[in-house]
Coordinates of C-alpha atoms in Angstrom, one line a residue:
M1 CA -10.7 54.3 -57.4
T2 CA -11.3 50.9 -56.0
L3 CA -13.2 50.1 -52.9
G4 CA -9.7 48.8 -51.4
E5 CA -8.0 52.0 -52.2
I6 CA -10.8 54.1 -50.5
A7 CA -10.5 51.9 -47.8
A8 CA -6.6 52.3 -47.3
A9 CA -7.2 56.0 -47.6
V10 CA -9.6 56.6 -45.4
G11 CA -8.8 53.9 -43.0
G12 CA -12.0 51.8 -43.4
T13 CA -12.9 48.3 -44.4
V14 CA -14.8 46.7 -47.5
R15 CA -17.9 44.6 -46.3
D16 CA -20.5 43.0 -48.7
G17 CA -18.2 43.5 -51.9
S18 CA -15.2 43.3 -53.3
D19 CA -11.9 45.3 -53.1
E20 CA -11.8 45.4 -56.9
V21 CA -15.0 47.2 -57.4
T22 CA -14.1 50.6 -59.2
V23 CA -16.1 54.2 -58.3
T24 CA -16.3 56.0 -61.4
A25 CA -18.9 58.5 -60.9
P26 CA -19.2 61.3 -57.6
V27 CA -19.2 60.4 -54.4
V28 CA -22.8 62.0 -53.1
F29 CA -24.5 62.4 -49.8
D30 CA -28.0 63.0 -51.5
S31 CA -29.4 59.8 -52.6
R32 CA -31.2 61.7 -55.5
R33 CA -27.7 62.5 -56.7
I34 CA -26.4 58.9 -57.4
E35 CA -25.1 58.9 -60.8
P36 CA -24.1 55.2 -62.2
G37 CA -20.6 54.2 -61.0
G38 CA -21.1 56.4 -58.0
M39 CA -20.6 55.8 -54.3
F40 CA -23.2 56.7 -51.5
V41 CA -22.5 58.5 -48.3
A42 CA -24.5 57.4 -45.5
L43 CA -24.6 60.2 -42.9
P44 CA -26.2 59.9 -39.7
G45 CA -28.9 62.2 -38.6
E46 CA -31.5 63.1 -35.8
R47 CA -34.5 62.8 -38.2
V48 CA -32.9 60.6 -41.1
D49 CA -30.1 57.9 -41.3
G50 CA -28.7 57.6 -44.6
H51 CA -27.8 54.2 -43.9
D52 CA -31.8 53.5 -44.2
Y53 CA -31.3 54.2 -47.9
A54 CA -28.1 52.6 -48.6
A55 CA -29.9 49.6 -50.6
Q56 CA -32.1 52.1 -52.5
A57 CA -28.7 54.2 -53.5
V58 CA -27.4 51.0 -54.9
A59 CA -30.3 50.3 -56.8
A60 CA -30.1 53.5 -58.5
G61 CA -26.5 52.8 -59.4
A62 CA -24.0 53.3 -56.8
V63 CA -21.7 50.8 -56.5
A64 CA -21.1 51.1 -52.6
V65 CA -21.8 52.9 -49.7
L66 CA -19.5 54.7 -47.4
A67 CA -21.0 53.9 -43.9
S68 CA -20.2 53.6 -40.2
R69 CA -21.6 50.1 -40.0
P70 CA -22.3 47.1 -42.6
V71 CA -25.5 47.9 -44.6
G72 CA -26.2 44.4 -46.3
V73 CA -24.8 45.9 -49.6
P74 CA -20.8 46.8 -50.8
A75 CA -19.7 49.4 -48.6
V76 CA -16.6 50.9 -47.1
V77 CA -17.1 50.9 -43.2
V78 CA -15.3 53.6 -41.1
D79 CA -15.8 55.2 -37.7
D80 CA -16.7 58.7 -38.4
V81 CA -18.3 59.1 -42.0
P82 CA -17.9 62.9 -42.3
T83 CA -14.3 62.8 -41.7
A84 CA -13.8 59.6 -43.6
Y85 CA -15.7 61.7 -46.7
G86 CA -12.9 64.7 -46.4
W87 CA -10.2 62.6 -46.4
L88 CA -11.3 60.8 -49.4
A89 CA -11.6 64.6 -51.0
R90 CA -7.8 64.9 -50.0
T91 CA -7.1 61.6 -51.9
V92 CA -9.1 62.6 -55.1
V93 CA -7.1 66.0 -55.0
D94 CA -3.8 64.2 -54.2
R95 CA -4.5 61.8 -57.5
L96 CA -4.8 65.2 -59.9
P97 CA -1.5 67.0 -60.2
D98 CA -2.4 69.0 -63.2
T99 CA -5.3 70.5 -61.5
T100 CA -5.3 73.9 -60.3
V101 CA -7.6 74.3 -57.0
I102 CA -8.6 77.9 -56.2
G103 CA -10.3 78.3 -52.9
V104 CA -12.9 81.7 -52.7
T105 CA -14.3 82.9 -49.2
G106 CA -15.6 85.8 -47.9
S107 CA -18.5 87.1 -45.8
V108 CA -20.3 88.7 -48.8
G109 CA -19.9 87.6 -52.7
K110 CA -18.2 84.5 -52.7
T111 CA -21.0 82.5 -54.1
S112 CA -21.2 85.1 -57.0
T113 CA -17.7 85.2 -57.6
K114 CA -17.2 81.5 -57.6
D115 CA -20.1 81.3 -60.5
I116 CA -18.5 83.9 -62.4
L117 CA -15.0 82.6 -61.9
A118 CA -15.7 79.0 -62.8
Q119 CA -17.6 80.5 -66.0
V120 CA -14.4 82.5 -66.9
L121 CA -12.2 79.6 -66.5
S122 CA -14.1 77.3 -68.3
A123 CA -13.5 79.5 -71.7
F124 CA -9.5 78.1 -70.7
G125 CA -10.1 74.5 -69.8
E126 CA -12.5 71.6 -68.2
T127 CA -13.6 73.6 -64.5
V128 CA -15.5 71.9 -62.0
A129 CA -17.1 74.2 -59.2
N130 CA -19.5 74.1 -56.1
R131 CA -23.3 74.0 -57.2
A132 CA -25.2 76.4 -55.2
S133 CA -23.5 76.8 -51.8
N134 CA -22.0 73.5 -51.4
N135 CA -19.4 74.8 -49.3
N136 CA -18.9 73.1 -46.1
E137 CA -17.3 69.9 -45.0
L138 CA -20.0 68.2 -46.8
G139 CA -20.6 70.1 -49.8
L140 CA -16.7 70.5 -50.6
P141 CA -16.0 66.6 -50.6
Y142 CA -19.3 66.4 -52.9
T143 CA -17.4 69.0 -55.6
V144 CA -14.2 67.4 -55.3
T145 CA -15.3 64.4 -56.3
R146 CA -16.8 65.5 -59.7
A147 CA -13.3 66.5 -60.7
T148 CA -11.4 64.0 -63.1
A149 CA -8.1 63.7 -64.5
D150 CA -9.1 66.3 -67.2
T151 CA -10.1 69.1 -65.3
R152 CA -8.0 71.9 -65.4
Y153 CA -9.2 74.1 -62.6
L154 CA -11.2 73.1 -59.6
V155 CA -13.0 76.1 -58.1
L156 CA -14.1 75.7 -54.5
E157 CA -16.2 78.0 -52.3
M158 CA -15.3 77.6 -48.8
G159 CA -17.5 78.7 -45.9
A160 CA -17.0 79.4 -42.4
R161 CA -19.2 79.2 -39.1
G162 CA -16.0 79.9 -36.9
V163 CA -12.4 80.3 -36.8
G164 CA -10.7 77.2 -38.1
H165 CA -13.8 75.7 -40.2
V166 CA -11.7 77.4 -43.8
A167 CA -8.3 75.8 -42.5
Y168 CA -9.8 72.6 -42.3
L169 CA -11.4 72.8 -45.9
T170 CA -8.0 73.9 -47.2
R171 CA -6.7 70.8 -45.6
L172 CA -9.2 68.9 -47.9
A173 CA -8.3 70.7 -50.9
P174 CA -5.3 72.4 -50.5
P175 CA -5.5 75.6 -52.8
S176 CA -2.6 77.2 -55.2
V177 CA -4.8 80.3 -55.7
S178 CA -6.7 81.8 -52.6
V179 CA -9.7 84.5 -52.9
V180 CA -11.1 86.5 -50.2
T181 CA -13.9 89.1 -51.3
R182 CA -15.0 90.9 -48.6
V183 CA -15.0 90.7 -44.8
G184 CA -18.5 92.0 -43.3
H185 CA -21.1 91.6 -40.8
A186 CA -22.6 87.9 -41.9
H187 CA -22.6 85.3 -39.1
L188 CA -21.1 87.8 -36.7
G189 CA -23.5 86.2 -33.9
E190 CA -21.4 83.1 -34.4
F191 CA -17.9 84.6 -34.8
G192 CA -18.5 87.2 -32.2
S193 CA -16.6 90.2 -33.8
V194 CA -15.4 91.5 -37.3
E195 CA -12.0 90.7 -36.4
N196 CA -12.6 87.0 -35.9
I197 CA -14.4 86.8 -39.0
A198 CA -11.2 88.5 -40.5
L199 CA -9.0 85.7 -38.9
A200 CA -11.2 83.0 -40.1
K201 CA -11.5 84.0 -43.8
G202 CA -7.6 84.8 -43.9
E203 CA -7.2 81.1 -43.2
I204 CA -7.4 80.7 -46.8
V205 CA -4.5 82.9 -47.6
E206 CA -2.2 80.7 -44.7
A207 CA -2.7 77.8 -46.7
L208 CA -1.2 78.7 -49.9
P209 CA 2.2 77.5 -50.8
G210 CA 5.0 80.0 -50.6
E211 CA 6.1 79.4 -53.9
G212 CA 3.4 79.1 -56.8
G213 CA 0.8 80.6 -54.5
L214 CA -1.5 83.0 -55.8
A215 CA -3.5 85.2 -53.2
V216 CA -6.4 87.5 -54.9
L217 CA -7.2 90.1 -52.0
N218 CA -9.8 93.1 -52.7
G219 CA -8.1 96.2 -52.0
D220 CA -11.2 98.2 -51.2
D221 CA -11.5 96.2 -47.9
P222 CA -9.0 97.0 -45.7
L223 CA -9.4 93.9 -43.5
V224 CA -9.0 91.7 -46.7
A225 CA -6.0 94.0 -47.8
A226 CA -4.4 93.1 -44.9
M227 CA -4.0 89.4 -45.3
A228 CA -1.2 90.1 -47.8
T229 CA 0.8 89.9 -44.6
R230 CA -0.3 86.3 -43.8
T231 CA 0.9 84.7 -46.9
R232 CA 4.5 84.2 -48.3
A233 CA 2.4 83.4 -51.7
T234 CA 2.0 86.1 -54.8
V235 CA -0.4 89.0 -53.7
L236 CA -2.6 90.4 -56.4
T237 CA -4.9 93.0 -55.3
Y238 CA -8.4 94.4 -57.1
G239 CA -10.3 97.3 -56.7
I240 CA -12.9 99.9 -58.0
D241 CA -12.2 102.7 -55.3
G242 CA -8.4 102.9 -54.5
P243 CA -5.0 101.4 -55.8
A244 CA -5.1 98.3 -57.0
D245 CA -2.9 95.6 -59.5
V246 CA -6.2 95.0 -61.2
R247 CA -9.0 97.7 -61.6
A248 CA -12.2 98.3 -62.8
E249 CA -12.4 102.2 -64.2
D250 CA -14.8 104.2 -65.8
V251 CA -17.7 101.9 -64.2
T252 CA -21.3 102.5 -65.2
V253 CA -24.5 101.0 -64.6
D254 CA -27.4 100.6 -67.4
E255 CA -31.2 101.1 -66.6
L256 CA -31.3 97.3 -65.4
G257 CA -28.8 97.8 -63.1
R258 CA -25.9 96.3 -65.3
A259 CA -22.3 97.1 -64.8
A260 CA -19.9 98.2 -67.5
F261 CA -16.3 99.1 -66.8
R262 CA -12.6 98.8 -68.1
L263 CA -10.4 96.2 -67.0
V264 CA -7.4 97.4 -66.4
H265 CA -3.9 95.6 -65.8
E266 CA -0.1 96.1 -66.2
G267 CA -0.5 99.1 -68.9
Q268 CA -3.5 96.7 -70.6
N269 CA -7.0 97.4 -70.7
A270 CA -10.1 95.9 -72.0
R271 CA -14.0 96.6 -71.9
V272 CA -16.3 94.5 -70.1
R273 CA -20.2 94.7 -70.1
L274 CA -21.8 92.2 -67.4
R275 CA -25.0 90.4 -67.8
L276 CA -25.7 90.3 -64.2
Y277 CA -27.4 92.7 -62.3
G278 CA -26.4 95.1 -59.3
L279 CA -23.4 97.2 -59.2
H280 CA -21.9 95.0 -56.7
Q281 CA -21.3 92.5 -59.3
A282 CA -18.5 94.5 -60.7
S283 CA -16.4 93.7 -57.7
N284 CA -17.1 90.2 -58.0
A285 CA -16.6 90.0 -61.3
L286 CA -13.3 91.8 -61.0
A287 CA -12.1 89.2 -58.3
A288 CA -12.7 86.5 -61.2
A289 CA -10.8 88.4 -63.7
T290 CA -7.9 88.9 -61.1
V291 CA -7.8 85.0 -60.7
A292 CA -7.6 84.3 -64.7
L293 CA -5.2 87.2 -65.1
G294 CA -3.0 85.8 -62.5
L295 CA -3.2 82.7 -64.0
G296 CA -1.7 84.2 -67.5
H297 CA -4.7 84.5 -69.3
P298 CA -4.7 87.2 -71.9
I299 CA -6.9 90.2 -70.8
G300 CA -9.0 90.5 -74.0
A301 CA -10.1 86.9 -73.6
V302 CA -10.8 87.3 -69.7
A303 CA -12.9 90.5 -70.7
E304 CA -15.0 88.7 -73.3
A305 CA -15.6 85.6 -70.8
L306 CA -17.0 88.1 -68.1
S307 CA -19.1 89.8 -70.4
R308 CA -20.9 86.3 -71.1
A309 CA -21.3 85.1 -67.5
E310 CA -24.9 84.7 -66.1
A311 CA -26.3 84.0 -62.8
V312 CA -26.3 80.4 -62.2
S313 CA -27.2 79.6 -58.8
P314 CA -30.6 79.9 -57.6
G315 CA -32.0 83.0 -55.7
R316 CA -29.1 85.2 -56.7
M317 CA -29.9 88.3 -58.4
Q318 CA -32.1 86.4 -60.8
V319 CA -34.4 88.7 -62.6
T320 CA -37.7 87.6 -64.1
T321 CA -40.5 90.1 -65.8
R322 CA -44.1 88.6 -65.7
P323 CA -46.4 89.5 -68.7
D324 CA -48.0 92.3 -66.7
G325 CA -44.7 94.2 -66.3
V326 CA -43.7 93.4 -62.8
T327 CA -40.2 92.4 -62.4
I328 CA -39.1 90.0 -59.6
I329 CA -35.5 90.2 -58.4
N330 CA -34.8 86.9 -56.5
D331 CA -32.2 87.0 -54.2
A332 CA -33.7 85.1 -51.6
Y333 CA -31.1 82.4 -51.1
N334 CA -29.4 84.4 -48.5
A335 CA -29.1 87.6 -46.9
A336 CA -26.0 89.2 -44.8
P337 CA -26.4 93.0 -44.1
D338 CA -23.6 94.3 -46.7
A339 CA -25.3 91.9 -49.2
M340 CA -28.7 93.3 -48.6
R341 CA -27.7 97.0 -48.7
A342 CA -26.3 96.1 -52.3
A343 CA -29.3 94.4 -53.2
L344 CA -31.4 97.8 -52.3
R345 CA -29.1 99.6 -54.0
A346 CA -29.8 97.5 -57.3
L347 CA -33.6 98.0 -56.6
R348 CA -33.4 101.6 -56.4
T349 CA -31.4 101.9 -60.2
M350 CA -33.8 99.1 -61.7
T351 CA -36.7 100.9 -61.0
G352 CA -35.2 103.8 -63.4
G353 CA -36.9 106.7 -61.1
D354 CA -40.6 105.8 -62.9
R355 CA -41.5 102.5 -61.3
R356 CA -42.4 101.5 -57.7
A357 CA -39.5 99.7 -56.0
V358 CA -41.1 97.2 -53.9
A359 CA -38.8 95.5 -51.0
V360 CA -40.0 92.3 -49.8
L361 CA -37.5 91.4 -46.8
G362 CA -37.5 88.4 -44.6
E363 CA -35.3 88.5 -41.3
M364 CA -31.6 88.0 -41.3
A365 CA -29.9 85.2 -39.2
E366 CA -26.7 85.0 -37.3
L367 CA -26.4 88.5 -36.0
G368 CA -26.4 87.9 -32.5
E369 CA -26.6 91.2 -30.4
H370 CA -26.4 93.1 -33.1
A371 CA -29.5 92.0 -35.0
A372 CA -32.3 95.0 -33.8
Q373 CA -29.6 97.5 -34.6
V374 CA -28.7 96.1 -38.3
H375 CA -32.3 95.3 -39.2
Q376 CA -33.1 99.0 -38.1
E377 CA -30.6 100.2 -40.3
I378 CA -31.9 98.3 -43.3
G379 CA -35.3 99.6 -42.7
R380 CA -34.1 103.1 -43.0
Q381 CA -32.2 102.2 -46.0
V382 CA -35.6 101.2 -47.9
V383 CA -36.8 104.4 -47.0
E384 CA -33.4 106.2 -48.4
I385 CA -33.7 104.4 -51.8
G386 CA -37.4 105.8 -52.4
A387 CA -39.3 102.2 -51.7
G388 CA -42.8 102.4 -52.3
W389 CA -43.6 99.5 -50.4
L390 CA -41.9 97.4 -47.6
V391 CA -43.3 93.8 -46.6
A392 CA -41.3 92.8 -43.8
I393 CA -41.7 89.3 -43.0
G394 CA -41.0 87.4 -39.8
G395 CA -41.1 88.1 -36.1
A396 CA -39.0 90.5 -33.8
D397 CA -36.6 91.4 -36.4
A398 CA -39.0 91.7 -39.5
A399 CA -40.7 94.6 -36.4
H400 CA -37.1 96.3 -36.5
Y401 CA -37.2 96.6 -40.2
A402 CA -40.7 98.1 -39.9
A403 CA -39.3 100.3 -37.3
G404 CA -36.4 101.4 -39.3
A405 CA -38.9 102.7 -41.8
D406 CA -41.5 104.3 -40.0
G407 CA -42.0 108.0 -40.4
G408 CA -40.6 107.7 -44.1
A409 CA -42.8 107.8 -47.1
T410 CA -42.8 103.8 -47.6
V411 CA -45.7 101.9 -47.0
V412 CA -44.9 99.5 -44.5
D413 CA -46.8 96.2 -44.3
R414 CA -45.9 93.2 -41.6
A415 CA -46.5 89.6 -42.7
A416 CA -45.9 86.5 -40.2
D417 CA -44.8 84.4 -42.7
V418 CA -44.5 83.7 -46.7
A419 CA -48.5 82.7 -46.7
A420 CA -49.5 85.7 -45.4
A421 CA -47.0 87.9 -47.3
W422 CA -48.3 86.2 -50.4
E423 CA -51.4 87.2 -49.8
L424 CA -50.3 90.8 -49.7
L425 CA -48.5 90.9 -52.7
R426 CA -51.0 88.9 -54.7
D427 CA -53.4 91.7 -54.1
G428 CA -51.0 94.6 -53.7
L429 CA -48.8 94.4 -56.8
R430 CA -49.3 96.4 -59.5
P431 CA -48.0 96.5 -63.5
G432 CA -44.6 97.9 -63.8
D433 CA -43.5 97.5 -59.9
V434 CA -39.8 96.0 -59.3
V435 CA -39.8 93.6 -56.5
L436 CA -36.8 92.5 -54.4
V437 CA -37.2 89.6 -52.6
K438 CA -34.2 88.7 -50.2
A439 CA -33.7 87.1 -46.7
A440 CA -31.7 84.3 -45.1
N441 CA -32.1 80.9 -46.4
S442 CA -33.8 79.7 -43.2
A443 CA -36.9 82.6 -43.9
G444 CA -37.8 80.6 -46.6
L445 CA -38.4 83.3 -49.2
L446 CA -37.4 81.4 -52.2
T447 CA -40.8 79.8 -52.5
L448 CA -42.6 82.9 -52.1
A449 CA -40.2 84.3 -55.2
D450 CA -41.0 81.3 -57.3
K451 CA -44.8 81.9 -56.3
L452 CA -44.3 85.4 -57.8
I453 CA -42.7 84.2 -60.6
E454 CA -45.1 81.3 -61.5
E455 CA -47.4 83.8 -63.3
P456 CA -47.7 82.0 -66.9
G457 CA -45.7 84.0 -69.5
A458 CA -42.9 85.3 -67.0
V459 CA -39.6 85.7 -69.2
T460 CA -36.3 85.4 -67.0
A461 CA -33.5 87.7 -68.1

């Protein structure tokens, strides 16, 4: 698009440059991601103002800047930069009529489902998807502007911090396929109730067109299955535990916690053997399969693509074995209660009954008045899975982990921060241990997982 076209789309004016200058690469809000021919979004901030990096971005290859004031280099100047960024994304989507937009949301599993789905659909056409969890009002436009006329599938994870957030994202990129994975307790403190979470997540279903739209819903979650009444689009359910349009049957888990199952749909079936760790990945894979089958792809090819899918987002059930035989499960990117429980079940499976399970848990965030109770419940589950050692990192909520595990057979240690936890683990881990590192992203345990993995010769599975 030319700067003139962009200015017309977002209600801005071109300053210090020509209307005919053409943007040919993604529009990014991080100057480190600039590609030649791209555009830089100058976001205002309390500590850092993107406008101060405008000249640097142009020097790095950007042809212009989206800004709220003239910056001395070619720019489209608007009243509100984040809003303009969003409507630029909508303009891009409208210029891609042959691209199928697929929205993915849920309290748990949306990033893993998005990653699996992107890999599956890549077997059938060029696919663009969010990197990591770029799923908000900035990450979604960035992802959209990576799409081109050759993009067949645009897979967009959509996050929410309150009612109305998903609806806003669907206005920027209206989906023709919507996926809801599960309604859980993530961000419960912000939403106020599970019912409000269901209300917010279901906005992605309400955005579907009645004709040609497809809602893919988790039939094992009653709150998700009930969203079928909120759309006139075609509905396909998926499930393991109960009746569903697409099912996983004969589910098994190997000694490394990787699930295998028979994918069943409309009288056809095909075997799937996942490379992903944790039984919960079977449900995520099933969601991805349902989308692909709903789009008309053959079940055998879908099963093959599922069986090739790998973990791609950092800190999402990434498994590394060190030379001393210690296995690190890096699931530290984020943590909601349901995801924490699933990760602990995977930890138990991966010990094989003869290796020590070590749970290194940082605090979960945004649980509001439920925080103490939920952290204590997780502490009890640590004991129930037979973990030999719990390292609880943080303040009051870490103390609740410890309280939940108190009186069980699990050895419990507290660590105030990552540095203190590192001292404990460096001296206390034994050859053969299986170590789960998990917490809310704000706890900073990704750096701890990296330190645990850094031993020379570690092999990532």
